[in-house]
Amino acid sequence: MTVKTDAEAGAEADAIDELRAQWHRERPDMAAASLDAMALVGRITRANHLLSKGMKPIFAEHGLEFPEFDVLATLRRVGAPHELTAGGLIKTAMVTSGAITNRLDKLERKGFIERHPDPSDRRAIRVRLTRAGLELVDRVVVDHVANEERMLESLSADDRRALDGALRRLLVSLGDTHLG
């Protein structure tokens, strides 16, 4: 029995269908399941790129880039006093210390965060949202979530739940069960 792809079954084709067809043409010896896996990973990667691109204008409207918003949002969601060590931010953001330092420098110049020594560890620096940073992130997150909802509006509630569950299972299987 031959299983048809969504595109073959009448669904609108996407760019990944074209890539899959090219591989099938050039490497007909590759198993359909292998091409399906390649297509799925390609779709996840491509969706990430397109969603990231779709978020940029919202952050730009507020004078931010995504990495800066990520720091502000991380500090906001940890709760009062909206403060973490620089090391805690590095773990949450999954970036190098140099990258986080660059983000913090920009945000400090803009007046959205402040840094001070950790009283319990002289080697550590604590990063805290300023009042301006807190007010900004509270405004931006509303626009950001509305934009995310807009970008996902082609998916029904059932589609969203199914995709959310499938991606959760994938992330768990890849070991992504905790921040940091």
mmCIF file with all atom_site columns, C-alpha atoms in Angstrom:
data_model
loop_
_atom_site.group_PDB
_atom_site.id
_atom_site.type_symbol
_atom_site.label_atom_id
_atom_site.label_alt_id
_atom_site.label_comp_id
_atom_site.label_asym_id
_atom_site.label_entity_id
_atom_site.label_seq_id
_atom_site.pdbx_PDB_ins_code
_atom_site.Cartn_x
_atom_site.Cartn_y
_atom_site.Cartn_z
_atom_site.occupancy
_atom_site.B_iso_or_equiv
_atom_site.pdbx_formal_charge
_atom_site.auth_seq_id
_atom_site.auth_comp_id
_atom_site.auth_asym_id
_atom_site.auth_atom_id
_atom_site.pdbx_PDB_model_num
ATOM 1   C CA . MET A 1 1   ? 0.000  0.000  0.000  1.00 0.00 ? 1   MET A CA 1
ATOM 2   C CA . THR A 1 2   ? 1.362  3.421  -0.949 1.00 0.00 ? 2   THR A CA 1
ATOM 3   C CA . VAL A 1 3   ? 0.861  6.214  1.570  1.00 0.00 ? 3   VAL A CA 1
ATOM 4   C CA . LYS A 1 4   ? 0.314  9.607  -0.004 1.00 0.00 ? 4   LYS A CA 1
ATOM 5   C CA . THR A 1 5   ? 1.845  12.772 1.360  1.00 0.00 ? 5   THR A CA 1
ATOM 6   C CA . ASP A 1 6   ? -0.513 15.623 2.263  1.00 0.00 ? 6   ASP A CA 1
ATOM 7   C CA . ALA A 1 7   ? 0.493  17.353 -0.965 1.00 0.00 ? 7   ALA A CA 1
ATOM 8   C CA . GLU A 1 8   ? -0.283 14.238 -3.015 1.00 0.00 ? 8   GLU A CA 1
ATOM 9   C CA . ALA A 1 9   ? -3.637 13.894 -1.231 1.00 0.00 ? 9   ALA A CA 1
ATOM 10  C CA . GLY A 1 10  ? -4.707 17.354 -2.383 1.00 0.00 ? 10  GLY A CA 1
ATOM 11  C CA . ALA A 1 11  ? -3.383 19.608 0.396  1.00 0.00 ? 11  ALA A CA 1
ATOM 12  C CA . GLU A 1 12  ? -1.586 22.737 -0.737 1.00 0.00 ? 12  GLU A CA 1
ATOM 13  C CA . ALA A 1 13  ? 2.108  22.044 -1.361 1.00 0.00 ? 13  ALA A CA 1
ATOM 14  C CA . ASP A 1 14  ? 4.798  23.900 0.523  1.00 0.00 ? 14  ASP A CA 1
ATOM 15  C CA . ALA A 1 15  ? 8.473  24.501 -0.246 1.00 0.00 ? 15  ALA A CA 1
ATOM 16  C CA . ILE A 1 16  ? 9.475  21.337 1.602  1.00 0.00 ? 16  ILE A CA 1
ATOM 17  C CA . ASP A 1 17  ? 7.316  19.229 -0.744 1.00 0.00 ? 17  ASP A CA 1
ATOM 18  C CA . GLU A 1 18  ? 9.480  20.547 -3.574 1.00 0.00 ? 18  GLU A CA 1
ATOM 19  C CA . LEU A 1 19  ? 12.691 19.623 -1.723 1.00 0.00 ? 19  LEU A CA 1
ATOM 20  C CA . ARG A 1 20  ? 11.321 16.170 -0.900 1.00 0.00 ? 20  ARG A CA 1
ATOM 21  C CA . ALA A 1 21  ? 10.397 15.591 -4.547 1.00 0.00 ? 21  ALA A CA 1
ATOM 22  C CA . GLN A 1 22  ? 13.888 16.612 -5.639 1.00 0.00 ? 22  GLN A CA 1
ATOM 23  C CA . TRP A 1 23  ? 15.463 14.119 -3.234 1.00 0.00 ? 23  TRP A CA 1
ATOM 24  C CA . HIS A 1 24  ? 13.046 11.416 -4.356 1.00 0.00 ? 24  HIS A CA 1
ATOM 25  C CA . ARG A 1 25  ? 13.961 12.101 -7.980 1.00 0.00 ? 25  ARG A CA 1
ATOM 26  C CA . GLU A 1 26  ? 17.711 12.160 -7.331 1.00 0.00 ? 26  GLU A CA 1
ATOM 27  C CA . ARG A 1 27  ? 17.801 9.353  -4.748 1.00 0.00 ? 27  ARG A CA 1
ATOM 28  C CA . PRO A 1 28  ? 14.886 7.004  -5.465 1.00 0.00 ? 28  PRO A CA 1
ATOM 29  C CA . ASP A 1 29  ? 16.708 4.408  -3.365 1.00 0.00 ? 29  ASP A CA 1
ATOM 30  C CA . MET A 1 30  ? 16.013 6.376  -0.176 1.00 0.00 ? 30  MET A CA 1
ATOM 31  C CA . ALA A 1 31  ? 13.126 4.994  1.842  1.00 0.00 ? 31  ALA A CA 1
ATOM 32  C CA . ALA A 1 32  ? 9.942  7.058  1.988  1.00 0.00 ? 32  ALA A CA 1
ATOM 33  C CA . ALA A 1 33  ? 10.173 7.100  5.801  1.00 0.00 ? 33  ALA A CA 1
ATOM 34  C CA . SER A 1 34  ? 13.643 8.656  5.559  1.00 0.00 ? 34  SER A CA 1
ATOM 35  C CA . LEU A 1 35  ? 12.385 11.342 3.196  1.00 0.00 ? 35  LEU A CA 1
ATOM 36  C CA . ASP A 1 36  ? 9.425  11.910 5.503  1.00 0.00 ? 36  ASP A CA 1
ATOM 37  C CA . ALA A 1 37  ? 11.781 12.413 8.458  1.00 0.00 ? 37  ALA A CA 1
ATOM 38  C CA . MET A 1 38  ? 13.900 14.812 6.411  1.00 0.00 ? 38  MET A CA 1
ATOM 39  C CA . ALA A 1 39  ? 10.761 16.709 5.374  1.00 0.00 ? 39  ALA A CA 1
ATOM 40  C CA . LEU A 1 40  ? 9.456  16.971 8.932  1.00 0.00 ? 40  LEU A CA 1
ATOM 41  C CA . VAL A 1 41  ? 12.740 18.293 10.314 1.00 0.00 ? 41  VAL A CA 1
ATOM 42  C CA . GLY A 1 42  ? 12.886 20.671 7.343  1.00 0.00 ? 42  GLY A CA 1
ATOM 43  C CA . ARG A 1 43  ? 9.388  21.946 8.133  1.00 0.00 ? 43  ARG A CA 1
ATOM 44  C CA . ILE A 1 44  ? 10.250 22.503 11.787 1.00 0.00 ? 44  ILE A CA 1
ATOM 45  C CA . THR A 1 45  ? 13.421 24.367 10.812 1.00 0.00 ? 45  THR A CA 1
ATOM 46  C CA . ARG A 1 46  ? 11.678 26.416 8.136  1.00 0.00 ? 46  ARG A CA 1
ATOM 47  C CA . ALA A 1 47  ? 8.752  27.239 10.444 1.00 0.00 ? 47  ALA A CA 1
ATOM 48  C CA . ASN A 1 48  ? 11.200 28.416 13.103 1.00 0.00 ? 48  ASN A CA 1
ATOM 49  C CA . HIS A 1 49  ? 12.898 30.693 10.570 1.00 0.00 ? 49  HIS A CA 1
ATOM 50  C CA . LEU A 1 50  ? 9.605  32.131 9.296  1.00 0.00 ? 50  LEU A CA 1
ATOM 51  C CA . LEU A 1 51  ? 8.140  32.601 12.778 1.00 0.00 ? 51  LEU A CA 1
ATOM 52  C CA . SER A 1 52  ? 11.331 34.334 13.934 1.00 0.00 ? 52  SER A CA 1
ATOM 53  C CA . LYS A 1 53  ? 11.207 36.597 10.874 1.00 0.00 ? 53  LYS A CA 1
ATOM 54  C CA . GLY A 1 54  ? 7.549  37.378 11.651 1.00 0.00 ? 54  GLY A CA 1
ATOM 55  C CA . MET A 1 55  ? 8.409  38.413 15.209 1.00 0.00 ? 55  MET A CA 1
ATOM 56  C CA . LYS A 1 56  ? 11.133 40.907 14.287 1.00 0.00 ? 56  LYS A CA 1
ATOM 57  C CA . PRO A 1 57  ? 8.802  43.798 13.348 1.00 0.00 ? 57  PRO A CA 1
ATOM 58  C CA . ILE A 1 58  ? 7.026  43.687 16.716 1.00 0.00 ? 58  ILE A CA 1
ATOM 59  C CA . PHE A 1 59  ? 10.287 43.917 18.623 1.00 0.00 ? 59  PHE A CA 1
ATOM 60  C CA . ALA A 1 60  ? 11.584 46.623 16.272 1.00 0.00 ? 60  ALA A CA 1
ATOM 61  C CA . GLU A 1 61  ? 8.465  48.728 16.967 1.00 0.00 ? 61  GLU A CA 1
ATOM 62  C CA . HIS A 1 62  ? 9.592  48.793 20.588 1.00 0.00 ? 62  HIS A CA 1
ATOM 63  C CA . GLY A 1 63  ? 13.270 49.429 19.810 1.00 0.00 ? 63  GLY A CA 1
ATOM 64  C CA . LEU A 1 64  ? 14.328 45.877 20.624 1.00 0.00 ? 64  LEU A CA 1
ATOM 65  C CA . GLU A 1 65  ? 15.753 42.804 18.984 1.00 0.00 ? 65  GLU A CA 1
ATOM 66  C CA . PHE A 1 66  ? 14.575 39.315 19.945 1.00 0.00 ? 66  PHE A CA 1
ATOM 67  C CA . PRO A 1 67  ? 17.653 38.521 22.087 1.00 0.00 ? 67  PRO A CA 1
ATOM 68  C CA . GLU A 1 68  ? 17.040 41.691 24.130 1.00 0.00 ? 68  GLU A CA 1
ATOM 69  C CA . PHE A 1 69  ? 13.363 40.836 24.547 1.00 0.00 ? 69  PHE A CA 1
ATOM 70  C CA . ASP A 1 70  ? 14.371 37.330 25.621 1.00 0.00 ? 70  ASP A CA 1
ATOM 71  C CA . VAL A 1 71  ? 16.449 38.750 28.494 1.00 0.00 ? 71  VAL A CA 1
ATOM 72  C CA . LEU A 1 72  ? 13.684 41.155 29.560 1.00 0.00 ? 72  LEU A CA 1
ATOM 73  C CA . ALA A 1 73  ? 11.030 38.438 29.363 1.00 0.00 ? 73  ALA A CA 1
ATOM 74  C CA . THR A 1 74  ? 13.200 36.008 31.342 1.00 0.00 ? 74  THR A CA 1
ATOM 75  C CA . LEU A 1 75  ? 13.690 38.553 34.115 1.00 0.00 ? 75  LEU A CA 1
ATOM 76  C CA . ARG A 1 76  ? 9.965  39.398 34.083 1.00 0.00 ? 76  ARG A CA 1
ATOM 77  C CA . ARG A 1 77  ? 8.726  35.836 34.334 1.00 0.00 ? 77  ARG A CA 1
ATOM 78  C CA . VAL A 1 78  ? 10.973 34.879 37.285 1.00 0.00 ? 78  VAL A CA 1
ATOM 79  C CA . GLY A 1 79  ? 8.899  37.213 39.443 1.00 0.00 ? 79  GLY A CA 1
ATOM 80  C CA . ALA A 1 80  ? 9.793  40.015 41.807 1.00 0.00 ? 80  ALA A CA 1
ATOM 81  C CA . PRO A 1 81  ? 12.381 41.345 42.252 1.00 0.00 ? 81  PRO A CA 1
ATOM 82  C CA . HIS A 1 82  ? 12.826 40.403 38.539 1.00 0.00 ? 82  HIS A CA 1
ATOM 83  C CA . GLU A 1 83  ? 16.453 39.537 39.041 1.00 0.00 ? 83  GLU A CA 1
ATOM 84  C CA . LEU A 1 84  ? 18.835 36.714 38.126 1.00 0.00 ? 84  LEU A CA 1
ATOM 85  C CA . THR A 1 85  ? 22.556 36.206 38.079 1.00 0.00 ? 85  THR A CA 1
ATOM 86  C CA . ALA A 1 86  ? 24.255 36.627 34.727 1.00 0.00 ? 86  ALA A CA 1
ATOM 87  C CA . GLY A 1 87  ? 24.990 32.879 34.908 1.00 0.00 ? 87  GLY A CA 1
ATOM 88  C CA . GLY A 1 88  ? 21.289 32.149 35.379 1.00 0.00 ? 88  GLY A CA 1
ATOM 89  C CA . LEU A 1 89  ? 20.505 34.183 32.275 1.00 0.00 ? 89  LEU A CA 1
ATOM 90  C CA . ILE A 1 90  ? 23.167 32.316 30.299 1.00 0.00 ? 90  ILE A CA 1
ATOM 91  C CA . LYS A 1 91  ? 21.584 28.956 31.198 1.00 0.00 ? 91  LYS A CA 1
ATOM 92  C CA . THR A 1 92  ? 18.081 30.118 30.323 1.00 0.00 ? 92  THR A CA 1
ATOM 93  C CA . ALA A 1 93  ? 19.093 31.757 27.039 1.00 0.00 ? 93  ALA A CA 1
ATOM 94  C CA . MET A 1 94  ? 21.450 28.913 25.995 1.00 0.00 ? 94  MET A CA 1
ATOM 95  C CA . VAL A 1 95  ? 24.109 31.336 24.754 1.00 0.00 ? 95  VAL A CA 1
ATOM 96  C CA . THR A 1 96  ? 27.731 32.075 25.580 1.00 0.00 ? 96  THR A CA 1
ATOM 97  C CA . SER A 1 97  ? 28.786 34.490 28.298 1.00 0.00 ? 97  SER A CA 1
ATOM 98  C CA . GLY A 1 98  ? 30.019 36.858 25.572 1.00 0.00 ? 98  GLY A CA 1
ATOM 99  C CA . ALA A 1 99  ? 26.609 36.886 23.906 1.00 0.00 ? 99  ALA A CA 1
ATOM 100 C CA . ILE A 1 100 ? 24.781 37.571 27.166 1.00 0.00 ? 100 ILE A CA 1
ATOM 101 C CA . THR A 1 101 ? 27.250 40.322 28.068 1.00 0.00 ? 101 THR A CA 1
ATOM 102 C CA . ASN A 1 102 ? 26.546 42.012 24.736 1.00 0.00 ? 102 ASN A CA 1
ATOM 103 C CA . ARG A 1 103 ? 22.775 41.818 25.345 1.00 0.00 ? 103 ARG A CA 1
ATOM 104 C CA . LEU A 1 104 ? 23.148 43.153 28.875 1.00 0.00 ? 104 LEU A CA 1
ATOM 105 C CA . ASP A 1 105 ? 25.372 46.018 27.734 1.00 0.00 ? 105 ASP A CA 1
ATOM 106 C CA . LYS A 1 106 ? 22.725 47.111 25.208 1.00 0.00 ? 106 LYS A CA 1
ATOM 107 C CA . LEU A 1 107 ? 19.870 46.832 27.685 1.00 0.00 ? 107 LEU A CA 1
ATOM 108 C CA . GLU A 1 108 ? 21.797 48.673 30.392 1.00 0.00 ? 108 GLU A CA 1
ATOM 109 C CA . ARG A 1 109 ? 22.604 51.545 27.982 1.00 0.00 ? 109 ARG A CA 1
ATOM 110 C CA . LYS A 1 110 ? 18.884 51.752 27.181 1.00 0.00 ? 110 LYS A CA 1
ATOM 111 C CA . GLY A 1 111 ? 18.036 51.892 30.888 1.00 0.00 ? 111 GLY A CA 1
ATOM 112 C CA . PHE A 1 112 ? 16.032 48.625 30.956 1.00 0.00 ? 112 PHE A CA 1
ATOM 113 C CA . ILE A 1 113 ? 18.272 46.635 33.304 1.00 0.00 ? 113 ILE A CA 1
ATOM 114 C CA . GLU A 1 114 ? 20.814 47.329 36.000 1.00 0.00 ? 114 GLU A CA 1
ATOM 115 C CA . ARG A 1 115 ? 23.706 45.175 37.154 1.00 0.00 ? 115 ARG A CA 1
ATOM 116 C CA . HIS A 1 116 ? 25.108 44.955 40.643 1.00 0.00 ? 116 HIS A CA 1
ATOM 117 C CA . PRO A 1 117 ? 27.388 42.606 42.573 1.00 0.00 ? 117 PRO A CA 1
ATOM 118 C CA . ASP A 1 118 ? 25.768 39.570 44.181 1.00 0.00 ? 118 ASP A CA 1
ATOM 119 C CA . PRO A 1 119 ? 26.004 40.127 47.950 1.00 0.00 ? 119 PRO A CA 1
ATOM 120 C CA . SER A 1 120 ? 26.348 36.374 48.585 1.00 0.00 ? 120 SER A CA 1
ATOM 121 C CA . ASP A 1 121 ? 29.026 35.759 45.914 1.00 0.00 ? 121 ASP A CA 1
ATOM 122 C CA . ARG A 1 122 ? 31.484 38.535 45.060 1.00 0.00 ? 122 ARG A CA 1
ATOM 123 C CA . ARG A 1 123 ? 32.333 36.820 41.754 1.00 0.00 ? 123 ARG A CA 1
ATOM 124 C CA . ALA A 1 124 ? 28.735 36.930 40.500 1.00 0.00 ? 124 ALA A CA 1
ATOM 125 C CA . ILE A 1 125 ? 26.750 39.773 38.982 1.00 0.00 ? 125 ILE A CA 1
ATOM 126 C CA . ARG A 1 126 ? 23.007 40.130 39.484 1.00 0.00 ? 126 ARG A CA 1
ATOM 127 C CA . VAL A 1 127 ? 20.850 41.577 36.713 1.00 0.00 ? 127 VAL A CA 1
ATOM 128 C CA . ARG A 1 128 ? 17.573 43.291 37.546 1.00 0.00 ? 128 ARG A CA 1
ATOM 129 C CA . LEU A 1 129 ? 14.838 44.896 35.485 1.00 0.00 ? 129 LEU A CA 1
ATOM 130 C CA . THR A 1 130 ? 14.482 48.620 36.009 1.00 0.00 ? 130 THR A CA 1
ATOM 131 C CA . ARG A 1 131 ? 11.031 50.172 36.244 1.00 0.00 ? 131 ARG A CA 1
ATOM 132 C CA . ALA A 1 132 ? 11.393 51.225 32.582 1.00 0.00 ? 132 ALA A CA 1
ATOM 133 C CA . GLY A 1 133 ? 12.382 47.661 31.637 1.00 0.00 ? 133 GLY A CA 1
ATOM 134 C CA . LEU A 1 134 ? 9.416  46.197 33.505 1.00 0.00 ? 134 LEU A CA 1
ATOM 135 C CA . GLU A 1 135 ? 6.986  48.616 31.867 1.00 0.00 ? 135 GLU A CA 1
ATOM 136 C CA . LEU A 1 136 ? 8.488  47.934 28.429 1.00 0.00 ? 136 LEU A CA 1
ATOM 137 C CA . VAL A 1 137 ? 8.390  44.149 28.673 1.00 0.00 ? 137 VAL A CA 1
ATOM 138 C CA . ASP A 1 138 ? 4.791  44.272 29.925 1.00 0.00 ? 138 ASP A CA 1
ATOM 139 C CA . ARG A 1 139 ? 3.820  46.288 26.814 1.00 0.00 ? 139 ARG A CA 1
ATOM 140 C CA . VAL A 1 140 ? 5.874  44.233 24.369 1.00 0.00 ? 140 VAL A CA 1
ATOM 141 C CA . VAL A 1 141 ? 4.634  40.848 25.587 1.00 0.00 ? 141 VAL A CA 1
ATOM 142 C CA . VAL A 1 142 ? 1.026  41.817 24.804 1.00 0.00 ? 142 VAL A CA 1
ATOM 143 C CA . ASP A 1 143 ? 1.935  42.762 21.221 1.00 0.00 ? 143 ASP A CA 1
ATOM 144 C CA . HIS A 1 144 ? 4.218  39.726 20.911 1.00 0.00 ? 144 HIS A CA 1
ATOM 145 C CA . VAL A 1 145 ? 1.517  37.242 21.951 1.00 0.00 ? 145 VAL A CA 1
ATOM 146 C CA . ALA A 1 146 ? -1.053 38.892 19.669 1.00 0.00 ? 146 ALA A CA 1
ATOM 147 C CA . ASN A 1 147 ? 1.434  38.559 16.800 1.00 0.00 ? 147 ASN A CA 1
ATOM 148 C CA . GLU A 1 148 ? 2.049  34.892 17.627 1.00 0.00 ? 148 GLU A CA 1
ATOM 149 C CA . GLU A 1 149 ? -1.703 34.280 17.637 1.00 0.00 ? 149 GLU A CA 1
ATOM 150 C CA . ARG A 1 150 ? -1.948 35.983 14.246 1.00 0.00 ? 150 ARG A CA 1
ATOM 151 C CA . MET A 1 151 ? 0.856  33.850 12.818 1.00 0.00 ? 151 MET A CA 1
ATOM 152 C CA . LEU A 1 152 ? -0.882 30.669 14.034 1.00 0.00 ? 152 LEU A CA 1
ATOM 153 C CA . GLU A 1 153 ? -4.414 31.577 12.921 1.00 0.00 ? 153 GLU A CA 1
ATOM 154 C CA . SER A 1 154 ? -4.298 29.151 9.976  1.00 0.00 ? 154 SER A CA 1
ATOM 155 C CA . LEU A 1 155 ? -4.261 26.288 12.504 1.00 0.00 ? 155 LEU A CA 1
ATOM 156 C CA . SER A 1 156 ? -7.485 25.203 14.208 1.00 0.00 ? 156 SER A CA 1
ATOM 157 C CA . ALA A 1 157 ? -7.575 24.772 17.980 1.00 0.00 ? 157 ALA A CA 1
ATOM 158 C CA . ASP A 1 158 ? -7.355 20.993 17.446 1.00 0.00 ? 158 ASP A CA 1
ATOM 159 C CA . ASP A 1 159 ? -4.358 21.435 15.106 1.00 0.00 ? 159 ASP A CA 1
ATOM 160 C CA . ARG A 1 160 ? -2.612 23.615 17.689 1.00 0.00 ? 160 ARG A CA 1
ATOM 161 C CA . ARG A 1 161 ? -3.180 21.087 20.484 1.00 0.00 ? 161 ARG A CA 1
ATOM 162 C CA . ALA A 1 162 ? -1.964 18.211 18.299 1.00 0.00 ? 162 ALA A CA 1
ATOM 163 C CA . LEU A 1 163 ? 1.127  20.107 17.150 1.00 0.00 ? 163 LEU A CA 1
ATOM 164 C CA . ASP A 1 164 ? 1.844  21.286 20.692 1.00 0.00 ? 164 ASP A CA 1
ATOM 165 C CA . GLY A 1 165 ? 1.622  17.732 22.021 1.00 0.00 ? 165 GLY A CA 1
ATOM 166 C CA . ALA A 1 166 ? 3.751  16.269 19.249 1.00 0.00 ? 166 ALA A CA 1
ATOM 167 C CA . LEU A 1 167 ? 6.448  18.913 19.665 1.00 0.00 ? 167 LEU A CA 1
ATOM 168 C CA . ARG A 1 168 ? 6.412  18.450 23.459 1.00 0.00 ? 168 ARG A CA 1
ATOM 169 C CA . ARG A 1 169 ? 6.999  14.701 23.011 1.00 0.00 ? 169 ARG A CA 1
ATOM 170 C CA . LEU A 1 170 ? 9.812  15.426 20.551 1.00 0.00 ? 170 LEU A CA 1
ATOM 171 C CA . LEU A 1 171 ? 11.493 17.893 22.919 1.00 0.00 ? 171 LEU A CA 1
ATOM 172 C CA . VAL A 1 172 ? 11.226 15.495 25.845 1.00 0.00 ? 172 VAL A CA 1
ATOM 173 C CA . SER A 1 173 ? 12.712 12.691 23.733 1.00 0.00 ? 173 SER A CA 1
ATOM 174 C CA . LEU A 1 174 ? 15.610 15.004 22.876 1.00 0.00 ? 174 LEU A CA 1
ATOM 175 C CA . GLY A 1 175 ? 16.220 15.699 26.589 1.00 0.00 ? 175 GLY A CA 1
ATOM 176 C CA . ASP A 1 176 ? 14.790 19.213 26.719 1.00 0.00 ? 176 ASP A CA 1
ATOM 177 C CA . THR A 1 177 ? 12.871 18.964 29.987 1.00 0.00 ? 177 THR A CA 1
ATOM 178 C CA . HIS A 1 178 ? 14.224 21.912 32.022 1.00 0.00 ? 178 HIS A CA 1
ATOM 179 C CA . LEU A 1 179 ? 15.376 25.458 31.391 1.00 0.00 ? 179 LEU A CA 1
ATOM 180 C CA . GLY A 1 180 ? 19.100 25.808 31.693 1.00 0.00 ? 180 GLY A CA 1
#
